[in-house]
Coordinates of C-alpha atoms and ligand atoms in Angstrom, one line a residue:
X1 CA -44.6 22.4 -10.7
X2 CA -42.8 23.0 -14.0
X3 CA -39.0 22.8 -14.7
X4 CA -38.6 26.2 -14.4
X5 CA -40.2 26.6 -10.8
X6 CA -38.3 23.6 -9.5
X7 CA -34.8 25.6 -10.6
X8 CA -36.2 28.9 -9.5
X9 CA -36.7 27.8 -5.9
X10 CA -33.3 26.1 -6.4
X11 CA -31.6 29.2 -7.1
X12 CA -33.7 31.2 -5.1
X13 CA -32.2 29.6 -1.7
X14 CA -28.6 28.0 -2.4
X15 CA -25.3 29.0 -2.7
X16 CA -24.6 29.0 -6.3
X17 CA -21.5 26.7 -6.4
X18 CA -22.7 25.2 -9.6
X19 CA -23.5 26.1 -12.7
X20 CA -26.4 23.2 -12.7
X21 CA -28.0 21.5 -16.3
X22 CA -31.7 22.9 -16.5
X23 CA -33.3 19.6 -16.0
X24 CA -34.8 18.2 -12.6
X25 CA -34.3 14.6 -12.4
X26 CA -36.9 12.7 -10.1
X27 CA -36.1 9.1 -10.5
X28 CA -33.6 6.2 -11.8
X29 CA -34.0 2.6 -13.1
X30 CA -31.0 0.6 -14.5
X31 CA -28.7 2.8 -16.2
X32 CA -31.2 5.0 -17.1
X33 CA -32.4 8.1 -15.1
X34 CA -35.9 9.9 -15.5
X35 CA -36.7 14.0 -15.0
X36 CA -39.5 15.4 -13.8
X37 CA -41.5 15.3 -17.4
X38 CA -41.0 11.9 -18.0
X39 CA -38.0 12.4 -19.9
X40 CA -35.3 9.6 -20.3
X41 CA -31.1 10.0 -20.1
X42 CA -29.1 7.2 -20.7
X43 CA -26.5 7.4 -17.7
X44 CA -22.8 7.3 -18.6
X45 CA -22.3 9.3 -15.2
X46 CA -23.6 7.2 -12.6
X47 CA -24.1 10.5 -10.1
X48 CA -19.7 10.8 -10.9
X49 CA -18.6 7.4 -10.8
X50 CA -21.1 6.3 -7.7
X51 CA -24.1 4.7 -8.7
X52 CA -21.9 1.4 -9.6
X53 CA -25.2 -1.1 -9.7
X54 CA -27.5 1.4 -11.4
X55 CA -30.1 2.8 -10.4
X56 CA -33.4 1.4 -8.4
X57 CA -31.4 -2.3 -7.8
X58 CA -33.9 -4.0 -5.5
X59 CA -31.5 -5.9 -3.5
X60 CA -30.1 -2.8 -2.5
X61 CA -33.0 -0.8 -1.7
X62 CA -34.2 -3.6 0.7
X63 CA -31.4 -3.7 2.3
X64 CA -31.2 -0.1 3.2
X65 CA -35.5 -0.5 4.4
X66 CA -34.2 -3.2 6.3
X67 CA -31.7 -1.4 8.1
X68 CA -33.6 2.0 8.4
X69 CA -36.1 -0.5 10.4
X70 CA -33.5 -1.4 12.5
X71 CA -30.7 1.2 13.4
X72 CA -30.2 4.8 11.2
X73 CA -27.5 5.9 13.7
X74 CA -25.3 5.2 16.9
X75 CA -22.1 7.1 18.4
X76 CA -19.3 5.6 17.5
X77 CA -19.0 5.3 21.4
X78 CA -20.5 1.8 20.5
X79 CA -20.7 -1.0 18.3
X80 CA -23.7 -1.7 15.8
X81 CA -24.1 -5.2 14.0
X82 CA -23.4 -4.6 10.9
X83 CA -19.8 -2.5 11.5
X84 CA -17.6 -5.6 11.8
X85 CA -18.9 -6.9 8.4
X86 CA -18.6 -3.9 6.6
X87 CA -15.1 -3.2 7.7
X88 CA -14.3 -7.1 7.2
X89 CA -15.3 -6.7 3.0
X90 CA -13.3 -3.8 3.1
X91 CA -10.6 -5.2 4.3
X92 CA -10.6 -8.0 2.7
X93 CA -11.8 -6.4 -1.0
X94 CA -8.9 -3.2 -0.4
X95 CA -6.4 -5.8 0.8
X96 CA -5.8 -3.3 3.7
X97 CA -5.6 -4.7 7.7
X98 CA -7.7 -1.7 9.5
X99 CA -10.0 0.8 8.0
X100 CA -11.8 4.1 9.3
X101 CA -15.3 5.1 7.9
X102 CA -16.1 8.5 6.8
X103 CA -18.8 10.6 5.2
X104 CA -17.1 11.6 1.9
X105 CA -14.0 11.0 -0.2
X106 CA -12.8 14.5 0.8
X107 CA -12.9 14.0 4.8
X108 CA -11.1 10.0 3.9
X109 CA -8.5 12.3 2.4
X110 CA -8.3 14.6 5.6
X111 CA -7.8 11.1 7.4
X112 CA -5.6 9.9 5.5
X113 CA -3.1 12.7 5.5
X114 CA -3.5 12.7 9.6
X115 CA -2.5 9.2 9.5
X116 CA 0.2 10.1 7.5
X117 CA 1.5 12.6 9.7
X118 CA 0.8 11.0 12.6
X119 CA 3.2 7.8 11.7
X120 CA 6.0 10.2 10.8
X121 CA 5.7 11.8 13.8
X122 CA 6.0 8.8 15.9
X123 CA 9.1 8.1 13.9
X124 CA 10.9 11.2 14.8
X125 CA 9.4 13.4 16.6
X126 CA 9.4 16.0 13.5
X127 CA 6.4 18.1 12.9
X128 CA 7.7 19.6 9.5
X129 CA 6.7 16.8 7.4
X130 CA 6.2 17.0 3.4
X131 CA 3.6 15.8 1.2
X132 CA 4.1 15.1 -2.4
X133 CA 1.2 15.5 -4.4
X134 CA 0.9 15.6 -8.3
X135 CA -0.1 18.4 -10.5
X136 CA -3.6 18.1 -12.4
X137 CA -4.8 15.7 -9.5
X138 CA -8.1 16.1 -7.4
X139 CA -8.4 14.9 -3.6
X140 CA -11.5 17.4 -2.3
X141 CA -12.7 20.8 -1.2
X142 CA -12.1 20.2 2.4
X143 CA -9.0 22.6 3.3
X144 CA -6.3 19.7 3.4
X145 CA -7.3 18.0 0.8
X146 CA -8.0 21.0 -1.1
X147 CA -4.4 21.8 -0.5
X148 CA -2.8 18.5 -1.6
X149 CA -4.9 19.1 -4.7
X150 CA -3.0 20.3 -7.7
X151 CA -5.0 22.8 -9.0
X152 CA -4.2 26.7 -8.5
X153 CA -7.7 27.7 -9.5
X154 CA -9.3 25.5 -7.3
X155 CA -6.5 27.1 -4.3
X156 CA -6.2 30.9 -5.3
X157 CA -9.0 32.4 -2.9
X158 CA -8.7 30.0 0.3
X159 CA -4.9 30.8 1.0
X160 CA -3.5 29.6 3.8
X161 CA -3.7 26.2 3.0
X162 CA -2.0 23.5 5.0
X163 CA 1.7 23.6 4.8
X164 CA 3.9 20.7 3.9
X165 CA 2.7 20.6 0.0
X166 CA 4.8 20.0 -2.8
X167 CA 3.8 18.9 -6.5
X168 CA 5.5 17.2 -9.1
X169 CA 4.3 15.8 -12.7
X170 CA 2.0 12.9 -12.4
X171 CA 3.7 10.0 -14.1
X172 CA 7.2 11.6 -14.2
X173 CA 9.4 9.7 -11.7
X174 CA 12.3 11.8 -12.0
X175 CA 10.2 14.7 -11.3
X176 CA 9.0 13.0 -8.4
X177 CA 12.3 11.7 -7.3
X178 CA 13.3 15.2 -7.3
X179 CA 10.8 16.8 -4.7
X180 CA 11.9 13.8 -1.9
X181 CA 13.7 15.4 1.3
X182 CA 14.5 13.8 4.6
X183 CA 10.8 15.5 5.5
X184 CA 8.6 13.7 3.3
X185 CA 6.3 11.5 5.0
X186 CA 3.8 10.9 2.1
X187 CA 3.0 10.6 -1.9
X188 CA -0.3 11.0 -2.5
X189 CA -1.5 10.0 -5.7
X190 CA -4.7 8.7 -8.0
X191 CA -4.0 5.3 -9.5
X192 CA -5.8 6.7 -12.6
X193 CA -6.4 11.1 -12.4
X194 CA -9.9 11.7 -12.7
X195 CA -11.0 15.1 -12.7
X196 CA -7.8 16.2 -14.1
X197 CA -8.3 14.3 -17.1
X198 CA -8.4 10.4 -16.9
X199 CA -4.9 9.7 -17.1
X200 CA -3.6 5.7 -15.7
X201 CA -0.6 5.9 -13.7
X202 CA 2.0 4.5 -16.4
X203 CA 3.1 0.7 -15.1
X204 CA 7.1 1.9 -14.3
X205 CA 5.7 5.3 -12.5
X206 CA 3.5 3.6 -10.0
X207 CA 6.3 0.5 -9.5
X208 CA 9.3 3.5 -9.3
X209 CA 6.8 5.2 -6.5
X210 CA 6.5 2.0 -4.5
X211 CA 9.9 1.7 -4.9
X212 CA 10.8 5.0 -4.1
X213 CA 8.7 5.0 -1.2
X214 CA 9.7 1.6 0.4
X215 CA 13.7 3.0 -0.4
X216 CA 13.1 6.3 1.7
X217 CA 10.4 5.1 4.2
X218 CA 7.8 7.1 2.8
X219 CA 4.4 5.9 2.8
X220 CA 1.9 5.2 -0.7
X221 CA -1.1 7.3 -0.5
X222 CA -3.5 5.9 -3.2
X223 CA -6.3 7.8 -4.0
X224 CA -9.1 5.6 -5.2
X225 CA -12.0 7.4 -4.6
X226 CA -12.9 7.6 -8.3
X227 CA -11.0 4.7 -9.5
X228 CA -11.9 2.2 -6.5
X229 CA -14.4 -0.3 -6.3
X230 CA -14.4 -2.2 -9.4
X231 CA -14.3 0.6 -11.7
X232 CA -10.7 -0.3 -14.0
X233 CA -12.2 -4.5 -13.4
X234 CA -10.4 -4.8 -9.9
X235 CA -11.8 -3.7 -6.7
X236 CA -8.9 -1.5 -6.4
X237 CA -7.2 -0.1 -9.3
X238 CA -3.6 -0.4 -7.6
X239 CA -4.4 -4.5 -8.4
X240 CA -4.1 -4.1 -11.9
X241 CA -0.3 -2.8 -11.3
X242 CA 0.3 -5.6 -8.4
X243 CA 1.0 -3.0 -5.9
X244 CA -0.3 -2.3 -3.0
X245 CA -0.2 1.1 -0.7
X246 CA 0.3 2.2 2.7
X247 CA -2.7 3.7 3.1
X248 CA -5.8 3.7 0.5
X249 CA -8.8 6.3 0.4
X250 CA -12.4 5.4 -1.3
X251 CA -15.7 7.0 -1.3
X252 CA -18.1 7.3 -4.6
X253 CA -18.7 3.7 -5.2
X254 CA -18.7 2.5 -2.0
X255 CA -22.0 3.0 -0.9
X256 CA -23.5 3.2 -4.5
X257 CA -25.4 6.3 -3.3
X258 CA -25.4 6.9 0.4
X259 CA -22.3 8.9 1.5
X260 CA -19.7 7.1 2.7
X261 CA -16.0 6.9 2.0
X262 CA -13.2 5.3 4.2
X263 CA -9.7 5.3 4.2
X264 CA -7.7 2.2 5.1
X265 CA -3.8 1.3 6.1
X266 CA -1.7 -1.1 6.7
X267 CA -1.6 -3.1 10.2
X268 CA 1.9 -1.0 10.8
X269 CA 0.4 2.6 9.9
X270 CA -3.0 2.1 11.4
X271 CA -1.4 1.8 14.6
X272 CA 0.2 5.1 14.4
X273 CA -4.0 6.5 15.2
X274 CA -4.8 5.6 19.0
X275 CA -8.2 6.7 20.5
X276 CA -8.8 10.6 20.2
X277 CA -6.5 11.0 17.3
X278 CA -9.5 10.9 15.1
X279 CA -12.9 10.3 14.8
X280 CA -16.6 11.2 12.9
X281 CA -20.3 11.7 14.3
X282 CA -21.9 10.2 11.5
X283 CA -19.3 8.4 10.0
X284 CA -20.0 4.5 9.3
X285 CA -23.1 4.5 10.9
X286 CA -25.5 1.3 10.5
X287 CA -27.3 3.1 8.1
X288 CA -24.2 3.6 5.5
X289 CA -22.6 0.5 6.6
X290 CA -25.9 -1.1 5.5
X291 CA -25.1 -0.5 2.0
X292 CA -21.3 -0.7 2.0
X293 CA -22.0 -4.6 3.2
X294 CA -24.6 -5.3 0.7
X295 CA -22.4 -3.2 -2.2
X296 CA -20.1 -5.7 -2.1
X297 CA -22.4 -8.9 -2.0
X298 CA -23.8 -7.7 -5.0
X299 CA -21.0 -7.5 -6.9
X300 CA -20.2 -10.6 -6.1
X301 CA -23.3 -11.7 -6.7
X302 CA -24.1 -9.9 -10.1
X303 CA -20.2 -10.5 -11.0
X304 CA -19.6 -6.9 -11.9
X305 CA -15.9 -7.4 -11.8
X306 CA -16.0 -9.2 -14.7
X307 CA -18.9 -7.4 -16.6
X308 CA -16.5 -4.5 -16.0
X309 CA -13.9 -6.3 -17.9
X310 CA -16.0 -7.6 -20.8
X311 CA -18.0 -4.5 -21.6
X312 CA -15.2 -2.3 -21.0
X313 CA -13.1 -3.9 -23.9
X314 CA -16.0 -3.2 -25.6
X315 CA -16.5 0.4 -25.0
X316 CA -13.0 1.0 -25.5
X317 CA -12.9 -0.6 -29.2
X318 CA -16.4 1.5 -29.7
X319 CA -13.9 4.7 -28.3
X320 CA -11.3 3.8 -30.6
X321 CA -13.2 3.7 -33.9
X322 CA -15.2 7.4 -33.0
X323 CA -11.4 8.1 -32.7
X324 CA -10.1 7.1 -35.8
X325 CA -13.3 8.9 -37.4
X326 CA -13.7 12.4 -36.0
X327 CA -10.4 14.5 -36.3
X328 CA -11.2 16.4 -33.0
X329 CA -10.7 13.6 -31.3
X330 CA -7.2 13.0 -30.3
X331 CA -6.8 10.8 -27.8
X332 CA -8.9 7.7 -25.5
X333 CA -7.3 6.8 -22.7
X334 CA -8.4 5.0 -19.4
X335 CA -8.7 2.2 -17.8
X336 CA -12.3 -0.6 -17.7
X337 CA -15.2 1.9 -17.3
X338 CA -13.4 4.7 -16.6
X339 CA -12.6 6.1 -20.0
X340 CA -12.0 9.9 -21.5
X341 CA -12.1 11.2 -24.7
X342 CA -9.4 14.0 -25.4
X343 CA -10.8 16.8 -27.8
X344 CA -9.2 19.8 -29.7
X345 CA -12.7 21.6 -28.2
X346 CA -14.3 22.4 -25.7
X347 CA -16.4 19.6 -24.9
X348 CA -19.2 21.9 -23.1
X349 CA -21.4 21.6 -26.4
X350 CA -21.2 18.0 -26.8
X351 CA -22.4 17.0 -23.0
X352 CA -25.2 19.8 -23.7
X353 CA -26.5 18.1 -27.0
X354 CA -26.6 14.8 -25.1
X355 CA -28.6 15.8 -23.0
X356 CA -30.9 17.1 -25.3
X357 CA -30.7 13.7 -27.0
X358 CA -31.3 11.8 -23.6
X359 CA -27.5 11.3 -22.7
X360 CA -25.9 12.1 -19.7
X361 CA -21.8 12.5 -20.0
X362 CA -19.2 14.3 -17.8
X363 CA -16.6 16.8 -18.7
X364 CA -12.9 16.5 -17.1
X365 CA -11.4 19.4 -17.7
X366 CA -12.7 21.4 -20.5
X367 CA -11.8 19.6 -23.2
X368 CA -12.0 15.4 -22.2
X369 CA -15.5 13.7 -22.3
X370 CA -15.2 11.5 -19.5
X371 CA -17.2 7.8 -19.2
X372 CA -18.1 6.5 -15.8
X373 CA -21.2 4.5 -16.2
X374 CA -22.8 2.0 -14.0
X375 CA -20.4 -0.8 -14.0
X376 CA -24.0 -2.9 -14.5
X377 CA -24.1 -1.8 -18.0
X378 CA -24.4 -4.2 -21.2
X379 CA -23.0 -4.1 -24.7
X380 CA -25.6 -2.9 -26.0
X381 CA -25.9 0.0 -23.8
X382 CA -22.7 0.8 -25.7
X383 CA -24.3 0.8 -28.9
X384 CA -26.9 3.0 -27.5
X385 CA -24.8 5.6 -26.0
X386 CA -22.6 5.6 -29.5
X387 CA -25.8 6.0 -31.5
X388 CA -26.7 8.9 -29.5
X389 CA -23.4 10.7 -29.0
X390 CA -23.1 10.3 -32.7
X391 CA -25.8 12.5 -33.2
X392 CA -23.9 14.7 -31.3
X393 CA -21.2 15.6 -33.1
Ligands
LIG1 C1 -14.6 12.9 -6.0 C2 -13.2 12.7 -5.6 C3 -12.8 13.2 -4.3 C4 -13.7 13.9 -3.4 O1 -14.7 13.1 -2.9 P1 -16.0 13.9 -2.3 O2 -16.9 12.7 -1.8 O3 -16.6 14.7 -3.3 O4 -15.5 14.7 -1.1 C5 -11.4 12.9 -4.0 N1 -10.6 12.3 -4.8 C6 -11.0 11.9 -6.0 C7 -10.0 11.1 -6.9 C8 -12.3 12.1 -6.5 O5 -12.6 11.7 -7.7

């Protein structure tokens, strides 16, 4: 088949929610992904931040044959071998006592805003309880995340939306501060804004939110689906700040491929869930959990946490120097291999002509060219990808 009739059958029987890149991709290898023709793209993508050991890692890929051998699915009704291990590395990586297993990052925000509710309702009874969410952040399509997600386009057309929402500015205490009543049971925040534009939570607005939160008995709602799992050189980006949440959502880079996400809480808030509060068909079955386990051997295993650290310092001086040599750039910002490039233009263009020259970026926002590579990548894939996106401009 050519390009064209793979896209055509495409279109020809989805729901066009995506304005898609003409190429077909068919395979992956390292940090480098293949399309039908042969053709190869240099990943700074990683499928949005989730294939964290690049493409095709054998280790891996046994382990999910292994498992498929085994045990795709039970109910939840029972236990499998590998769920206590997976939840265990979790626990232990997220520093959170108890988490729950889920599909996708959206549906371990649903969960997490439950849990939320559900603890404040124990407390007093209330069933009027506030979120505060930030403007410019993303949490999913689902309906309650959607509406915790501060984004009026994304919103406009699927009104009602949960009630209970409030926004203030992302690393604006006082703004934040402000929005607090004797209803507000939750924050929810990235630890670094993704989609919105890769923006770090500033050091005193993370630390005033803890504080805030411990002050008014409101619980920390870190969003780390994009930002989790090794990505900013700790497994959780709330480490680099040395503060920890109530309750902590991942997904993307937990499975490296498969879907799975999970949110996790505290020994105190977990409790608030008893049996029948909530719960998932496929959620953490052994087939997910078979990667989630081996996800994080590997990266002990290939040390990615500090690859992450060395190569990211790297990128980030590479960043700084197209910077300081192309006027439309204004800004870099991020934190370890999740960096962003602010532009004065649209950066539609740009991502286009790399993939024509074998490149795959991300947009956030129109204007940011966002970096999430495989957090397997070298220095010299650096090089490479600075050599390419050179051409470019
Ligand atoms: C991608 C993302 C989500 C949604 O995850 P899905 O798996 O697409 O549902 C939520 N929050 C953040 C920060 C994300 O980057």
């Amino acid at each position: 088949m050519t390009d064209q009739e793979y896209i055509e059958k495409a279109e020809q029987n989805l729901i066009h929610t995506y304005n898609r890149y003409q190429i077909v991709l068919e395979k992956g290898d390292g940090v480098y992904l293949y399309d039908v023709n042969g053709k190869r793209y240099l990943d700074f993508m990683a499928g949005i931040a989730v294939y964290a050991l690049g493409y095709n890692n054998k280790a891996y890929n046994d382990a999910l044959k292994d498992q498929i051998d085994k045990l795709m699915h039970t109910s939840n009704l029972f236990y499998s071998s590998i769920l206590g291990d997976a939840a265990e590395k979790l626990t232990q990586a997220s520093q959170m006592d108890r988490v729950f297993f889920t599909n996708s990052g959206t549906e371990a925000i649903e969960g997490a805003i439950k849990l939320a509710r559900k603890y404040a309702f124990l407390r007093d009874g209330h069933t009027d309880h506030e979120i505060i969410s930030m403007n410019h952040s993303f949490h999913g399509r689902s309906l309650g995340s959607l509406s915790v997600t501060g984004n009026t386009h994304y919103q406009e057309a699927f009104k009602p939306l949960i009630g209970g929402v409030v926004f203030a500015e992302y690393n604006n205490l006082e703004s934040v501060r402000s929005k607090i009543t004797d209803k507000t049971c939750a924050i929810i925040m990235e630890t670094v804004q993704g989609e919105g534009g890769i923006y770090p939570a500033t050091e005193e607005f993370i630390h005033g939110i803890r504080k805030l939160c411990d002050e008014h008995d409101i619980l920390l709602i870190c969003d780390e689906i994009q930002c989790g799992m090794g990505r900013t050189g700790t497994m959780f980006a709330y480490e680099n700040y040395g503060i920890k949440p109530d309750i902590m959502t991942c997904a993307k880079a937990l499975g490296c491929g498969v879907p799975v996400g999970a949110f996790g809480a505290t020994k105190e808030v977990a409790k608030a869930f008893v049996p029948g509060d909530h719960g998932t068909t496929y959620g953490g079955n052994p087939f997910v959990l078979a990667a989630v386990s081996k996800v994080f051997d590997l990266f002990e295993e290939q040390k990615i946490l500090e690859n992450v650290k060395e190569v990211s310092a790297y990128l980030e001086e590479k960043l700084d120097a197209l910077k300081d040599k192309y006027d439309f750039i204004i800004d870099r910002r991020g934190k370890g291999l999740m960096q962003g490039l602010e532009c004065s233009i649209p950066v539609g263009t740009i991502i286009q002509k790399g993939l024509d020259n074998g490149l795959i970026l991300v947009n956030a926002g129109t204007n940011i060219i966002r970096f999430v590579p495989p957090l397997t990548i070298t220095k010299s894939h650096v090089d490479e990808m600075i050599t390419l996106i050179e051409k470019c401009f």
